[in-house]
């Protein structure tokens, strides 16, 4: 039997409600209420595009279930878990910095963690050739004791910690190409050489003052965290060179048994929450690079987990390109913006190359020294 790409989707995770907002802050009666920037529409429109172009039936449908509280407390503090639970029983309330629990969020966020775990489990068991989890709320900013940046529970960190209990996997790599720094995942594994964390992000964007080159891990984890802060305005060539010259060599040296990608689409040209220039073909090429690297290093074991991405009209084009890359399916869909003058200016600039060189000579060199010592 030919294995296909697994796809995790559950409508209930679309019901996580960040409430009325002025962009990302609660409107609280002081401002004209609009829809919060992290809402279901970007994700639903991606699912709808996959359906409309006949992709969904060609994927292996994976159904998640809510994880138990004991899974959550493998990383999060019991006090934080209780806070999310109590806020979920109200009309909604803050659970950290720009993080909100609406009615029912406790169960919905446990389902999102279960989605990432299901995506990993199916790949490690060899039931799918790779997988994509399209869930919300996102997770990579969620820290041990608080939500951050629209993230409630750290889906990837929790799923990895649980998967390691169930399967004999000693080395896992997380590649985070969400435009924001993967601070929560970095925190979860900062002392742990069993998880290599790599984050490509716009420098000094979010969280402020995190994601620097000098954050390389601590103790036994020293050298196993690589940050690649890229200047605002970086386009396709900068990202693809960072992938080729930093991410792929780091993975080749580390030899993970599983690669998990924190797949945000907010480095896109059209995203309202960042200042980068990627288009769908760049996300497709980055996916191809991860698929080829996983094939060489770990029998193709690759899981993509949906994170940020806030352009309602453009996230779906990027998402379908990535899922085509993972699965090999040709949907016939054409990105209407690809190849148009409006998304030009993709060549690398000298200051962007300098940022890549700094990561090569800094954290990548440190990882290689650690692995060869
Ligand atoms: Zn993001």
Short mmCIF file of C-alpha atoms and ligand atoms in Angstrom, two decimals:
data_model
loop_
_atom_site.label_atom_id
_atom_site.label_comp_id
_atom_site.label_asym_id
_atom_site.label_seq_id
_atom_site.Cartn_x
_atom_site.Cartn_y
_atom_site.Cartn_z
CA UNK A 1 0.00 0.00 0.00
CA UNK A 2 1.30 3.44 -0.90
CA UNK A 3 1.44 5.74 2.10
CA UNK A 4 -0.10 9.18 1.77
CA UNK A 5 0.18 12.43 3.69
CA UNK A 6 -1.80 12.54 6.93
CA UNK A 7 -4.06 15.52 7.56
CA UNK A 8 -5.33 16.55 10.98
CA UNK A 9 -8.40 18.73 11.05
CA UNK A 10 -11.18 19.21 13.55
CA UNK A 11 -13.87 21.84 13.17
CA UNK A 12 -14.05 22.33 16.95
CA UNK A 13 -10.58 23.89 17.02
CA UNK A 14 -11.99 26.62 14.80
CA UNK A 15 -14.34 27.54 17.67
CA UNK A 16 -11.58 28.96 19.85
CA UNK A 17 -12.79 32.54 20.27
CA UNK A 18 -10.39 35.42 20.92
CA UNK A 19 -13.34 37.77 21.20
CA UNK A 20 -13.99 41.11 19.61
CA UNK A 21 -10.84 43.10 19.18
CA UNK A 22 -9.19 46.14 17.77
CA UNK A 23 -6.74 44.00 15.78
CA UNK A 24 -5.12 42.00 18.55
CA UNK A 25 -6.20 43.89 21.67
CA UNK A 26 -9.64 43.30 23.20
CA UNK A 27 -12.00 46.07 22.12
CA UNK A 28 -13.47 46.25 25.69
CA UNK A 29 -16.07 48.82 24.71
CA UNK A 30 -13.46 51.52 24.14
CA UNK A 31 -12.92 50.89 20.43
CA UNK A 32 -15.06 49.79 17.53
CA UNK A 33 -15.09 46.02 17.90
CA UNK A 34 -13.68 44.04 15.00
CA UNK A 35 -12.60 40.46 14.63
CA UNK A 36 -9.39 39.41 16.40
CA UNK A 37 -6.50 38.92 13.99
CA UNK A 38 -6.12 35.29 15.15
CA UNK A 39 -9.45 33.87 14.05
CA UNK A 40 -10.69 30.79 12.26
CA UNK A 41 -11.05 32.30 8.82
CA UNK A 42 -7.46 31.93 7.55
CA UNK A 43 -7.46 28.25 8.53
CA UNK A 44 -10.98 27.48 7.33
CA UNK A 45 -10.26 29.10 3.97
CA UNK A 46 -7.21 26.84 3.60
CA UNK A 47 -9.34 23.78 4.42
CA UNK A 48 -11.99 24.99 1.98
CA UNK A 49 -9.40 25.46 -0.78
CA UNK A 50 -8.10 21.93 -0.19
CA UNK A 51 -11.68 20.67 -0.44
CA UNK A 52 -12.51 22.73 -3.54
CA UNK A 53 -9.47 21.46 -5.44
CA UNK A 54 -10.02 17.84 -4.46
CA UNK A 55 -6.91 17.55 -2.28
CA UNK A 56 -8.54 16.56 1.04
CA UNK A 57 -9.86 13.15 -0.12
CA UNK A 58 -6.37 12.23 -1.34
CA UNK A 59 -4.93 12.75 2.15
CA UNK A 60 -5.23 10.35 5.09
CA UNK A 61 -7.73 11.90 7.48
CA UNK A 62 -6.42 11.84 11.06
CA UNK A 63 -8.86 12.49 13.90
CA UNK A 64 -7.41 13.99 17.08
CA UNK A 65 -8.67 13.72 20.61
CA UNK A 66 -8.20 15.95 23.63
CA UNK A 67 -5.07 15.21 25.65
CA UNK A 68 -5.26 14.61 29.40
CA UNK A 69 -4.14 17.26 31.88
CA UNK A 70 -1.08 15.17 32.71
CA UNK A 71 0.15 15.78 29.15
CA UNK A 72 -0.18 19.54 29.67
CA UNK A 73 1.75 19.57 32.95
CA UNK A 74 4.72 17.85 31.35
CA UNK A 75 5.65 21.41 30.32
CA UNK A 76 3.12 23.89 31.73
CA UNK A 77 2.77 24.65 35.45
CA UNK A 78 -0.36 23.33 37.18
CA UNK A 79 -1.26 26.91 38.08
CA UNK A 80 -1.27 27.97 34.45
CA UNK A 81 -3.35 24.97 33.39
CA UNK A 82 -5.86 25.88 36.13
CA UNK A 83 -5.97 29.49 34.92
CA UNK A 84 -6.85 28.41 31.37
CA UNK A 85 -9.48 26.06 32.74
CA UNK A 86 -11.10 28.72 34.91
CA UNK A 87 -11.08 31.36 32.15
CA UNK A 88 -12.69 28.86 29.79
CA UNK A 89 -15.68 28.78 32.10
CA UNK A 90 -16.19 32.52 31.73
CA UNK A 91 -17.09 34.72 28.77
CA UNK A 92 -13.34 34.89 28.14
CA UNK A 93 -10.25 36.30 29.79
CA UNK A 94 -6.54 36.87 29.51
CA UNK A 95 -4.19 33.94 30.14
CA UNK A 96 -0.95 35.79 29.55
CA UNK A 97 0.52 38.31 27.13
CA UNK A 98 -1.76 38.71 24.10
CA UNK A 99 -3.23 35.31 24.88
CA UNK A 100 -6.91 34.75 25.48
CA UNK A 101 -9.08 31.89 26.60
CA UNK A 102 -12.64 32.15 25.37
CA UNK A 103 -15.57 29.94 26.32
CA UNK A 104 -14.51 26.31 26.04
CA UNK A 105 -10.91 27.11 25.14
CA UNK A 106 -9.51 24.64 27.69
CA UNK A 107 -11.02 21.68 25.83
CA UNK A 108 -10.35 23.17 22.38
CA UNK A 109 -6.69 23.85 23.16
CA UNK A 110 -6.32 20.30 24.54
CA UNK A 111 -7.71 19.12 21.21
CA UNK A 112 -5.11 21.20 19.35
CA UNK A 113 -2.33 19.55 21.38
CA UNK A 114 -3.92 16.20 20.55
CA UNK A 115 -3.85 17.18 16.88
CA UNK A 116 -0.09 17.69 16.88
CA UNK A 117 0.36 14.47 18.83
CA UNK A 118 -1.82 12.57 16.35
CA UNK A 119 0.18 13.96 13.43
CA UNK A 120 3.45 12.86 15.04
CA UNK A 121 2.11 9.49 16.13
CA UNK A 122 0.87 8.56 12.64
CA UNK A 123 4.24 9.37 11.10
CA UNK A 124 6.32 7.61 13.75
CA UNK A 125 4.12 4.52 13.51
CA UNK A 126 4.60 4.53 9.74
CA UNK A 127 0.89 4.97 8.99
CA UNK A 128 1.51 8.08 6.86
CA UNK A 129 4.53 9.17 4.87
CA UNK A 130 4.36 12.61 6.53
CA UNK A 131 1.59 14.78 7.98
CA UNK A 132 0.07 18.24 8.36
CA UNK A 133 -1.92 19.41 11.41
CA UNK A 134 -4.26 22.32 10.67
CA UNK A 135 -5.40 23.30 14.13
CA UNK A 136 -5.70 26.36 16.40
CA UNK A 137 -4.97 28.00 18.75
CA UNK A 138 -1.31 28.05 17.72
CA UNK A 139 1.32 27.03 20.27
CA UNK A 140 4.91 28.08 19.71
CA UNK A 141 4.83 31.22 21.89
CA UNK A 142 3.20 29.50 24.89
CA UNK A 143 5.60 29.43 27.81
CA UNK A 144 5.77 27.24 30.89
CA UNK A 145 3.59 29.47 33.05
CA UNK A 146 1.72 31.73 30.64
CA UNK A 147 0.16 32.05 27.23
CA UNK A 148 1.78 34.44 24.81
CA UNK A 149 1.16 35.69 21.29
CA UNK A 150 -2.27 34.07 20.75
CA UNK A 151 -0.86 30.70 21.93
CA UNK A 152 -2.46 28.87 24.86
CA UNK A 153 -0.72 25.50 25.18
CA UNK A 154 2.55 24.71 23.41
CA UNK A 155 1.25 22.12 20.96
CA UNK A 156 4.61 21.05 19.52
CA UNK A 157 6.52 20.92 22.82
CA UNK A 158 3.79 18.95 24.57
CA UNK A 159 3.33 16.55 21.66
CA UNK A 160 7.07 15.89 21.50
CA UNK A 161 7.30 15.27 25.26
CA UNK A 162 4.38 12.84 25.07
CA UNK A 163 5.60 11.13 21.89
CA UNK A 164 8.98 10.52 23.50
CA UNK A 165 7.22 8.59 26.27
CA UNK A 166 5.45 6.38 23.76
CA UNK A 167 8.17 5.86 21.15
CA UNK A 168 11.90 5.24 21.21
CA UNK A 169 12.94 8.54 19.63
CA UNK A 170 16.00 10.20 21.07
CA UNK A 171 16.66 13.03 18.64
CA UNK A 172 13.94 15.32 17.28
CA UNK A 173 14.46 18.56 15.37
CA UNK A 174 12.00 21.45 15.33
CA UNK A 175 12.32 23.92 12.46
CA UNK A 176 10.21 27.01 13.11
CA UNK A 177 9.66 29.20 10.04
CA UNK A 178 6.80 31.19 11.54
CA UNK A 179 7.89 34.84 11.17
CA UNK A 180 7.89 35.23 14.95
CA UNK A 181 10.44 33.66 17.28
CA UNK A 182 9.56 30.21 18.63
CA UNK A 183 10.22 31.30 22.21
CA UNK A 184 8.02 28.75 23.96
CA UNK A 185 9.51 25.78 22.15
CA UNK A 186 12.99 27.17 22.76
CA UNK A 187 12.19 27.43 26.48
CA UNK A 188 10.84 23.87 26.63
CA UNK A 189 14.03 22.33 25.27
CA UNK A 190 16.69 24.88 26.23
CA UNK A 191 18.48 22.33 28.44
CA UNK A 192 17.68 19.30 26.31
CA UNK A 193 20.09 18.02 23.64
CA UNK A 194 17.41 15.53 22.59
CA UNK A 195 15.52 18.26 20.75
CA UNK A 196 17.31 20.59 18.33
CA UNK A 197 15.31 23.80 18.00
CA UNK A 198 15.89 26.14 15.05
CA UNK A 199 13.89 29.35 14.57
CA UNK A 200 13.96 31.59 11.50
CA UNK A 201 12.22 34.84 12.28
CA UNK A 202 12.08 38.56 11.68
CA UNK A 203 14.52 40.10 14.14
CA UNK A 204 13.14 42.14 17.04
CA UNK A 205 9.53 41.52 16.06
CA UNK A 206 7.85 39.25 18.64
CA UNK A 207 8.48 38.49 21.42
CA UNK A 208 10.52 41.64 21.86
CA UNK A 209 14.14 41.02 22.87
CA UNK A 210 13.98 37.27 22.30
CA UNK A 211 15.28 35.12 19.46
CA UNK A 212 18.83 36.39 19.45
CA UNK A 213 21.89 34.59 18.06
CA UNK A 214 23.32 34.35 21.56
CA UNK A 215 20.44 32.18 22.86
CA UNK A 216 22.07 28.84 22.11
CA UNK A 217 20.85 26.60 24.94
CA UNK A 218 22.03 25.88 28.47
CA UNK A 219 23.71 23.04 30.31
CA UNK A 220 23.49 19.82 28.34
CA UNK A 221 21.37 21.71 25.81
CA UNK A 222 24.13 24.24 25.07
CA UNK A 223 24.53 24.45 21.29
CA UNK A 224 21.20 22.78 20.49
CA UNK A 225 19.20 25.97 19.93
CA UNK A 226 19.76 28.00 16.78
CA UNK A 227 18.16 31.37 16.20
CA UNK A 228 18.32 32.98 12.77
CA UNK A 229 17.04 36.55 13.16
CA UNK A 230 16.54 38.00 9.67
CA UNK A 231 16.12 41.70 8.88
CA UNK A 232 12.68 43.04 8.00
CA UNK A 233 12.18 42.99 4.25
CA UNK A 234 13.81 39.60 3.70
CA UNK A 235 12.44 37.77 0.68
CA UNK A 236 12.62 34.40 -0.96
CA UNK A 237 16.34 34.29 -1.69
CA UNK A 238 17.27 35.17 1.91
CA UNK A 239 14.96 32.49 3.31
CA UNK A 240 16.06 29.80 0.86
CA UNK A 241 19.75 30.54 1.53
CA UNK A 242 19.12 30.43 5.29
CA UNK A 243 17.45 27.06 4.81
CA UNK A 244 20.25 25.75 2.55
CA UNK A 245 23.20 27.11 4.51
CA UNK A 246 21.99 26.86 8.12
CA UNK A 247 18.93 24.64 8.59
CA UNK A 248 19.86 21.77 6.28
CA UNK A 249 23.50 21.52 7.49
CA UNK A 250 22.34 21.65 11.12
CA UNK A 251 19.88 18.82 10.50
CA UNK A 252 22.44 16.79 8.53
CA UNK A 253 24.88 17.04 11.45
CA UNK A 254 22.31 16.38 14.18
CA UNK A 255 20.69 13.43 12.39
CA UNK A 256 17.18 13.67 13.87
CA UNK A 257 14.84 10.69 13.86
CA UNK A 258 11.89 13.03 13.28
CA UNK A 259 11.58 16.58 11.93
CA UNK A 260 8.72 18.81 13.09
CA UNK A 261 8.13 22.13 11.34
CA UNK A 262 6.33 24.97 13.12
CA UNK A 263 4.68 26.08 9.92
CA UNK A 264 3.54 29.66 10.12
CA UNK A 265 2.61 31.58 7.00
CA UNK A 266 3.10 35.02 8.50
CA UNK A 267 6.41 35.62 6.69
CA UNK A 268 4.28 36.09 3.57
CA UNK A 269 4.31 39.29 1.55
CA UNK A 270 0.69 40.00 2.44
CA UNK A 271 0.72 39.30 6.16
CA UNK A 272 -0.52 42.11 8.42
CA UNK A 273 1.64 41.01 11.38
CA UNK A 274 5.12 41.13 9.85
CA UNK A 275 7.36 42.69 7.21
CA UNK A 276 8.73 39.85 5.09
CA UNK A 277 8.17 39.08 1.41
CA UNK A 278 7.59 35.34 0.90
CA UNK A 279 5.09 33.97 -1.60
CA UNK A 280 3.58 30.52 -1.89
CA UNK A 281 6.36 29.11 -4.10
CA UNK A 282 8.93 29.87 -1.39
CA UNK A 283 6.92 27.95 1.20
CA UNK A 284 6.65 25.14 -1.36
CA UNK A 285 10.43 25.10 -1.89
CA UNK A 286 11.14 25.15 1.85
CA UNK A 287 8.76 22.20 2.23
CA UNK A 288 10.54 20.34 -0.59
CA UNK A 289 13.85 20.95 1.20
CA UNK A 290 12.49 19.54 4.46
CA UNK A 291 10.90 16.56 2.67
CA UNK A 292 14.19 15.73 0.90
CA UNK A 293 16.19 16.20 4.12
CA UNK A 294 13.80 13.96 6.05
CA UNK A 295 14.06 11.34 3.30
CA UNK A 296 17.85 11.35 3.62
CA UNK A 297 18.04 11.45 7.41
CA UNK A 298 14.98 9.84 8.98
CA UNK A 299 13.00 7.74 6.52
CA UNK A 300 10.93 10.75 5.53
CA UNK A 301 9.48 11.34 9.00
CA UNK A 302 8.23 14.91 8.73
CA UNK A 303 5.36 16.66 10.51
CA UNK A 304 4.18 20.18 9.72
CA UNK A 305 2.16 21.90 12.40
CA UNK A 306 0.17 25.03 11.54
CA UNK A 307 1.17 28.11 13.56
CA UNK A 308 0.58 31.75 12.60
CA UNK A 309 -0.46 33.40 9.34
CA UNK A 310 -2.98 36.24 9.30
CA UNK A 311 -3.75 37.10 5.70
CA UNK A 312 -7.18 35.64 5.05
CA UNK A 313 -6.70 35.67 1.32
CA UNK A 314 -3.07 34.55 1.09
CA UNK A 315 -2.59 31.87 3.78
CA UNK A 316 -4.70 29.39 1.76
CA UNK A 317 -2.45 29.73 -1.32
CA UNK A 318 0.65 29.15 0.81
CA UNK A 319 -0.95 26.27 2.68
CA UNK A 320 -2.04 24.37 -0.41
CA UNK A 321 1.44 24.81 -1.91
CA UNK A 322 2.99 23.28 1.22
CA UNK A 323 0.55 20.36 1.28
CA UNK A 324 1.20 19.74 -2.42
CA UNK A 325 4.91 19.63 -1.59
CA UNK A 326 4.40 17.20 1.27
CA UNK A 327 2.05 14.89 -0.59
CA UNK A 328 3.17 15.17 -4.21
CA UNK A 329 -0.43 15.96 -5.19
CA UNK A 330 -0.88 18.46 -8.03
CA UNK A 331 -4.12 20.27 -7.23
CA UNK A 332 -4.07 22.36 -10.41
CA UNK A 333 -4.49 25.47 -8.29
CA UNK A 334 -2.46 28.49 -9.50
CA UNK A 335 -1.46 31.20 -7.04
CA UNK A 336 -2.70 34.37 -8.75
CA UNK A 337 0.10 36.46 -7.20
CA UNK A 338 3.03 34.24 -8.13
CA UNK A 339 5.15 35.72 -10.89
CA UNK A 340 3.47 39.11 -10.77
CA UNK A 341 5.35 42.37 -10.42
CA UNK A 342 3.58 43.08 -7.13
CA UNK A 343 5.68 40.45 -5.33
CA UNK A 344 9.06 41.28 -6.91
CA UNK A 345 12.14 42.30 -4.93
CA UNK A 346 12.95 38.79 -3.75
CA UNK A 347 16.76 39.00 -4.19
CA UNK A 348 18.95 38.92 -1.11
CA UNK A 349 20.44 42.20 0.13
CA UNK A 350 23.95 42.51 1.64
CA UNK A 351 22.66 43.15 5.18
CA UNK A 352 20.45 40.06 4.93
CA UNK A 353 23.43 37.96 3.81
CA UNK A 354 25.37 39.36 6.78
CA UNK A 355 22.62 38.14 9.14
CA UNK A 356 22.81 34.65 7.61
CA UNK A 357 26.62 34.64 7.85
CA UNK A 358 26.39 35.61 11.52
CA UNK A 359 24.20 32.58 12.22
CA UNK A 360 26.53 30.30 10.26
CA UNK A 361 29.59 31.48 12.20
CA UNK A 362 27.73 31.69 15.52
CA UNK A 363 25.10 29.13 16.55
CA UNK A 364 25.55 26.71 13.62
CA UNK A 365 29.33 26.53 14.22
CA UNK A 366 28.66 25.96 17.93
CA UNK A 367 26.28 23.07 17.19
CA UNK A 368 28.83 21.45 14.88
CA UNK A 369 31.52 21.78 17.56
CA UNK A 370 29.23 20.25 20.18
CA UNK A 371 28.40 17.30 17.93
CA UNK A 372 32.03 16.65 17.09
CA UNK A 373 33.44 17.05 20.60
ZN1 LIG B 1 3.76 34.12 13.96
#
